[in-house]
Coordinates of C-alpha atoms in Angstrom, one line a residue:
X1429 CA 20.3 95.1 49.5
X1430 CA 21.8 94.2 46.1
X1431 CA 20.1 95.3 42.8
X1432 CA 16.8 93.5 42.4
X1433 CA 16.3 90.9 39.6
X1434 CA 14.6 92.4 36.5
X1435 CA 12.1 89.6 36.6
X1436 CA 11.1 86.4 38.4
X1437 CA 10.2 83.7 35.9
X1438 CA 7.8 80.8 36.7
X1439 CA 9.6 78.1 34.9
X1440 CA 7.0 75.4 35.5
X1441 CA 3.8 77.3 34.5
X1442 CA 2.2 76.5 31.1
X1443 CA 1.2 73.7 28.9
X1444 CA 4.7 73.0 27.7
X1445 CA 6.8 74.1 30.6
X1446 CA 9.7 74.2 31.3
X1447 CA 10.9 73.7 27.7
X1448 CA 9.2 76.7 26.1
X1449 CA 9.9 78.9 29.1
X1450 CA 13.7 78.2 28.7
X1451 CA 13.5 78.6 25.0
X1452 CA 11.6 81.8 25.3
X1453 CA 14.2 83.1 27.8
X1454 CA 17.0 82.2 25.4
X1455 CA 15.3 84.5 22.8
X1456 CA 14.6 87.2 25.3
X1457 CA 18.2 87.2 26.6
X1458 CA 19.5 88.2 23.2
X1459 CA 17.2 91.3 23.2
X1460 CA 17.8 92.1 26.9
X1461 CA 21.5 91.3 27.7
X1462 CA 21.5 93.5 30.8
X1463 CA 18.5 91.8 32.4
X1464 CA 18.7 89.6 35.5
X1465 CA 16.2 86.7 35.7
X1466 CA 15.3 84.6 38.9
X1467 CA 14.2 81.3 37.4
X1468 CA 12.0 79.5 39.8
X1469 CA 11.2 75.8 39.4
X1470 CA 12.3 72.2 39.8
X1471 CA 16.0 72.6 40.1
X1472 CA 16.9 69.0 39.3
X1473 CA 14.8 69.1 36.1
X1474 CA 15.7 72.4 34.7
X1475 CA 19.3 72.8 35.8
X1476 CA 20.7 70.7 32.9
X1477 CA 18.2 72.2 30.5
X1478 CA 19.3 75.7 31.3
X1479 CA 22.9 74.7 30.7
X1480 CA 22.1 74.0 27.1
X1481 CA 20.8 77.5 26.5
X1482 CA 24.0 79.6 27.2
X1483 CA 22.5 83.1 26.6
X1484 CA 19.6 82.5 29.2
X1485 CA 22.0 80.7 31.6
X1486 CA 24.3 83.7 31.7
X1487 CA 21.4 85.9 32.9
X1488 CA 19.5 83.5 35.2
X1489 CA 19.9 82.4 38.8
X1490 CA 18.0 79.3 39.6
X1491 CA 15.8 78.8 42.7
X1492 CA 14.3 75.5 43.6
X1493 CA 10.5 75.2 44.0
X1494 CA 9.2 71.7 44.8
X1495 CA 5.5 72.4 43.8
X1496 CA 3.5 73.3 40.8
X1497 CA 0.1 75.0 40.6
X1498 CA -1.8 72.9 38.0
X1499 CA -4.1 74.3 35.3
X1500 CA -7.1 72.8 37.0
X1501 CA -6.4 74.2 40.5
X1502 CA -8.9 76.7 41.8
X1503 CA -7.6 80.1 43.0
X1504 CA -8.7 79.4 46.6
X1505 CA -6.8 76.1 46.6
X1506 CA -3.8 77.7 45.1
X1507 CA -3.7 80.3 48.0
X1508 CA -3.9 77.5 50.5
X1509 CA -1.8 74.7 49.0
X1510 CA 0.6 76.5 46.6
X1511 CA 3.0 78.1 49.1
X1512 CA 6.0 76.1 47.7
X1513 CA 5.0 76.3 44.1
X1514 CA 7.1 77.9 41.4
X1515 CA 4.3 80.5 40.8
X1516 CA 4.0 81.5 44.4
X1517 CA 7.8 81.7 45.1
X1518 CA 8.2 83.8 41.9
X1519 CA 5.4 86.2 43.1
X1520 CA 6.9 86.2 46.6
X1521 CA 10.1 87.5 45.1
X1522 CA 8.3 90.5 43.7
X1523 CA 6.4 91.1 46.9
X1524 CA 9.7 91.1 48.9
X1525 CA 11.4 93.5 46.4
X1526 CA 13.8 90.9 45.3
X1527 CA 12.4 91.1 41.7
X1528 CA 10.7 93.9 39.9
X1529 CA 8.2 91.8 38.1
X1530 CA 7.1 88.3 37.4
X1531 CA 6.1 86.4 34.2
X1532 CA 4.1 83.1 34.3
X1533 CA 2.3 81.0 31.7
X1534 CA 0.5 79.1 34.5
X1535 CA -3.0 79.1 35.8
X1536 CA -4.6 82.5 35.2
X1537 CA -7.0 82.6 38.0
X1538 CA -4.3 81.5 40.5
X1539 CA -1.9 84.1 39.2
X1540 CA -4.4 86.9 39.6
X1541 CA -5.5 85.8 43.0
X1542 CA -1.9 85.3 44.3
X1543 CA -0.7 88.6 42.8
X1544 CA -3.5 90.6 44.3
X1545 CA -3.1 89.1 47.8
X1546 CA 0.7 88.8 47.9
X1547 CA 2.0 91.6 45.8
X1548 CA -1.1 93.9 46.6
X1549 CA -2.3 96.9 44.8
X1550 CA -0.7 100.3 44.7
X1551 CA -2.0 102.5 47.6
X1552 CA -3.6 104.9 45.1
X1553 CA -5.4 102.1 43.1
X1554 CA -8.8 100.8 44.2
X1555 CA -8.7 97.7 41.9
X1556 CA -6.1 96.3 39.5
X1557 CA -7.1 95.8 35.9
X1558 CA -6.2 93.2 33.3
X1559 CA -4.9 94.7 30.1
X1560 CA -3.7 93.4 26.8
X1561 CA -2.6 94.6 23.4
X1562 CA -4.6 93.8 20.2
X1563 CA -4.2 94.6 16.5
X1564 CA -6.2 97.3 14.8
X1565 CA -6.3 99.0 11.4
X1566 CA -4.0 101.8 12.7
X1567 CA -1.6 99.6 14.7
X1568 CA -1.7 98.2 18.2
X1569 CA -4.4 99.1 20.7
X1570 CA -4.5 98.7 24.5
X1571 CA -7.7 97.3 26.1
X1572 CA -8.6 97.2 29.8
X1573 CA -10.2 95.8 31.9
X1574 CA -10.5 92.4 30.3
X1575 CA -12.0 90.4 33.2
X1576 CA -10.4 91.2 36.5
X1577 CA -13.3 93.4 37.6
X1578 CA -16.8 92.4 36.4
X1579 CA -18.4 95.4 38.1
X1580 CA -16.8 98.8 38.1
X1581 CA -17.8 102.3 39.2
X1582 CA -16.7 105.6 37.7
X1583 CA -13.6 105.9 39.9
X1584 CA -12.4 102.5 38.6
X1585 CA -12.9 103.5 35.0
X1586 CA -10.9 106.7 35.6
X1587 CA -8.1 104.8 37.2
X1588 CA -8.1 102.3 34.3
X1589 CA -7.7 105.2 31.9
X1590 CA -4.7 106.5 33.8
X1591 CA -3.1 103.1 33.9
X1592 CA -3.9 102.6 30.2
X1593 CA -2.3 105.9 29.3
X1594 CA 0.9 104.9 31.3
X1595 CA 0.9 101.5 29.7
X1596 CA 0.7 102.8 26.2
X1597 CA 3.5 105.2 26.8
X1598 CA 5.8 102.6 28.4
X1599 CA 5.1 99.6 26.1
X1600 CA 3.9 101.0 22.8
X1601 CA 6.2 104.0 23.1
X1602 CA 3.5 106.5 22.3
X1603 CA 4.1 110.1 23.5
X1604 CA 0.4 111.1 23.6
X1605 CA -1.8 108.1 23.4
X1606 CA -5.6 108.8 22.7
X1607 CA -8.1 107.2 25.0
X1608 CA -11.8 106.3 24.7
X1609 CA -14.5 104.9 27.0
X1610 CA -16.3 102.0 25.5
X1611 CA -20.0 102.7 25.3
X1612 CA -23.2 101.9 23.4
X1613 CA -22.8 105.1 21.4
X1614 CA -20.5 107.9 20.8
X1615 CA -23.0 110.7 21.9
X1616 CA -22.4 112.3 25.2
X1617 CA -25.8 111.3 26.7
X1618 CA -25.3 107.6 25.9
X1619 CA -24.5 105.0 28.5
X1620 CA -25.2 104.7 32.2
X1621 CA -24.3 107.1 35.0
X1622 CA -20.8 105.6 35.8
X1623 CA -19.6 105.9 32.2
X1624 CA -20.8 109.4 31.9
X1625 CA -19.4 110.4 35.3
X1626 CA -16.0 108.9 34.3
X1627 CA -16.1 110.8 31.1
X1628 CA -16.7 114.1 33.0
X1629 CA -13.7 113.5 35.2
X1630 CA -11.5 112.7 32.3
X1631 CA -12.6 115.8 30.4
X1632 CA -11.3 117.9 33.3
X1633 CA -8.1 115.9 34.0
X1634 CA -4.5 116.2 32.8
X1635 CA -5.2 113.8 30.0
X1636 CA -8.2 115.7 28.7
X1637 CA -6.5 116.7 25.5
X1638 CA -6.0 113.1 24.7
X1639 CA -9.4 111.9 25.7
X1640 CA -11.5 111.1 22.6
X1641 CA -14.7 110.5 24.4
X1642 CA -17.0 107.5 23.9
X1643 CA -16.1 104.8 21.4
X1644 CA -18.2 101.9 20.2
X1645 CA -17.3 98.2 19.5
X1646 CA -16.4 98.8 15.9
X1647 CA -13.8 101.5 17.0
X1648 CA -11.6 98.8 18.6
X1649 CA -10.7 97.1 15.3
X1650 CA -10.7 100.5 13.5
X1651 CA -8.0 101.9 15.8
X1652 CA -10.0 105.0 16.5
X1653 CA -8.1 105.4 19.9
X1654 CA -4.9 103.9 21.3
X1655 CA -6.5 102.9 24.6
X1656 CA -9.9 101.5 25.0
X1657 CA -11.2 101.6 28.6
X1658 CA -14.2 99.5 30.0
X1659 CA -15.3 97.3 32.8
X1660 CA -14.1 93.7 33.0
X1661 CA -17.5 92.2 32.0
X1662 CA -17.8 94.2 28.7
X1663 CA -14.0 94.0 28.0
X1664 CA -13.9 90.3 28.3
X1665 CA -17.0 89.8 26.0
X1666 CA -15.3 92.2 23.4
X1667 CA -12.1 90.3 23.7
X1668 CA -13.6 86.9 23.1
X1669 CA -15.8 88.3 20.3
X1670 CA -12.7 89.6 18.6
X1671 CA -10.8 86.4 18.9
X1672 CA -13.8 84.5 17.5
X1673 CA -14.0 86.8 14.5
X1674 CA -10.2 86.4 13.8
X1675 CA -10.6 82.6 13.9
X1676 CA -13.6 82.8 11.6
X1677 CA -11.7 84.9 9.1
X1678 CA -8.8 82.4 9.1
X1679 CA -11.2 79.5 8.6
X1680 CA -13.0 81.2 5.8
X1681 CA -9.8 82.0 4.0
X1682 CA -8.7 78.4 4.3
X1683 CA -12.0 77.2 2.9
X1684 CA -11.9 79.7 0.0
X1685 CA -8.4 78.9 -1.0
X1686 CA -8.9 75.1 -0.9
X1687 CA -12.3 75.0 -2.6
X1688 CA -11.0 74.3 -6.1
X1689 CA -8.0 74.1 -8.4
X1690 CA -8.3 77.7 -9.5
X1691 CA -8.6 78.8 -5.9
X1692 CA -5.4 77.0 -5.1
X1693 CA -3.7 78.7 -7.9
X1694 CA -5.1 82.0 -6.6
X1695 CA -3.5 81.2 -3.2
X1696 CA -0.1 80.8 -4.8
X1697 CA -0.5 84.3 -6.3
X1698 CA -1.8 85.8 -3.1
X1699 CA 0.6 83.9 -0.8
X1700 CA 3.1 86.9 -0.2
X1701 CA 0.3 89.1 0.9
X1702 CA -1.3 86.4 3.0
X1703 CA 2.1 85.7 4.7
X1704 CA 2.3 89.4 5.6
X1705 CA -1.3 89.3 7.0
X1706 CA -0.5 86.2 9.0
X1707 CA 2.6 87.8 10.5
X1708 CA 0.6 90.9 11.3
X1709 CA -2.2 88.9 13.0
X1710 CA 0.2 86.4 14.7
X1711 CA -1.2 85.9 18.2
X1712 CA 2.3 85.4 19.6
X1713 CA 3.0 89.1 18.9
X1714 CA 0.1 89.9 21.4
X1715 CA 1.0 87.3 24.0
X1716 CA 1.1 88.6 27.5
X1717 CA -1.9 89.9 29.5
X1718 CA -0.8 92.4 32.2
X1719 CA -2.3 92.9 35.6
X1720 CA -2.0 96.7 36.2
X1721 CA -2.1 98.6 39.4
X1722 CA 0.0 96.3 41.6
X1723 CA 3.2 96.9 43.6
X1724 CA 5.2 95.2 40.8
X1725 CA 5.0 94.1 37.2
X1726 CA 2.8 91.0 36.7
X1727 CA 2.5 89.5 33.2
X1728 CA 0.5 86.4 32.3
X1729 CA 1.7 84.5 29.2
X1730 CA -0.8 82.3 27.3
X1731 CA -0.5 78.7 28.6
X1732 CA -0.3 77.2 25.2
X1733 CA 2.2 79.6 23.6
X1734 CA 5.6 78.7 22.1
X1735 CA 9.0 80.1 22.8
X1736 CA 8.4 83.2 20.6
X1737 CA 5.2 84.0 22.4
X1738 CA 6.8 83.6 25.8
X1739 CA 9.7 85.8 24.8
X1740 CA 7.2 88.5 23.8
X1741 CA 5.6 88.3 27.2
X1742 CA 9.1 88.9 28.7
X1743 CA 9.5 91.8 26.3
X1744 CA 6.4 93.4 27.6
X1745 CA 7.4 92.9 31.3
X1746 CA 10.9 94.3 30.5
X1747 CA 9.4 97.4 28.9
X1748 CA 7.3 98.0 32.0
X1749 CA 10.3 97.6 34.3
X1750 CA 12.7 99.7 32.1
X1751 CA 10.2 102.6 31.8
X1752 CA 9.3 102.6 35.5
X1753 CA 5.7 101.9 34.8
X1754 CA 4.4 102.2 38.3
X1755 CA 6.0 105.5 38.7
X1756 CA 4.1 106.7 35.7
X1757 CA 0.8 105.6 37.3
X1758 CA 1.6 107.4 40.5
X1759 CA 2.5 110.5 38.7
X1760 CA -0.8 110.3 36.7
X1761 CA -2.9 109.7 39.7
X1762 CA -1.2 112.6 41.6
X1763 CA -2.0 114.9 38.7
X1764 CA -5.5 113.6 38.6
X1765 CA -6.0 114.4 42.3
X1766 CA -4.4 117.9 42.1
X1767 CA -6.9 120.7 42.3
X1768 CA -7.5 122.6 39.0
X1769 CA -5.6 125.9 38.8
X1770 CA -7.7 128.9 39.6
X1771 CA -7.8 131.4 36.7
X1772 CA -6.6 134.8 37.5
X1773 CA -9.2 137.5 37.8
X1774 CA -9.4 139.9 34.9
X1775 CA -8.8 143.4 36.0
X1776 CA -11.7 145.9 35.5

């Protein structure tokens, strides 16, 4: 078999596809000149468009897909009716080993359902987790799970920690990322049984020296740890709360700096600093939710993103492919399952 494609790209997924997908690939091609992309979509529609983007065209091979999974289609319907869709054929390429990963800006529920059933989880993983990168006071922070698993047991949380550790190393480039379990308090006796049991396992694991212990909600924005581990219900609530807080901050700043003539003058003075803040908080920098624990790399781009945001999702997927992310997960789980070394007896 020839060398697999780096990524399969769902050309038709997203609010502004295929234009932003192709524009994003044109940007990504400049950063990844050695990549090979399998571009899946309506060949008649995107063939001429791709020709006008020479960097992307050089790295892409086009595969026709007659169907598209709409944003409104339910996951169950996508499983039954989407066999010839661009999303399904791109995922099939990963399942067959033809591509090492897939990026799509299409229907989130459909992508998760198709990926779990078609690509399947790694043998060592009980459940995949949805992860993303968010800003904090100390830099970027990884959060998982963000909604793939509403109910989790202690084993799931431990596996999420191993996957989060591998992800932070591969994508953020951290050599020893710190980890924390999200809880209602930082004291060891706080939380329910599953959280405390997961903490006990992690304290005895190969990542014990990097395990911070329990963290609270405010620790996410503070950047207390590099990886925040929680169940999908709590993680999704925390994510949406953070997004709402950022939107509120932007709206309040806009109101403050447009409230009067002196305020507008103050904006002109503060504009360089505000531009830096805007760049730091730019949601396009954090585009790309990742479904971890599958037999391949699966990255979900935001459906309403632009070319810059889609290119960032491709960057994340390429980092995972380049750094052999799944191999890191297997290694971490193998070390977790290995029996602890027995201390040598002290001679009398």
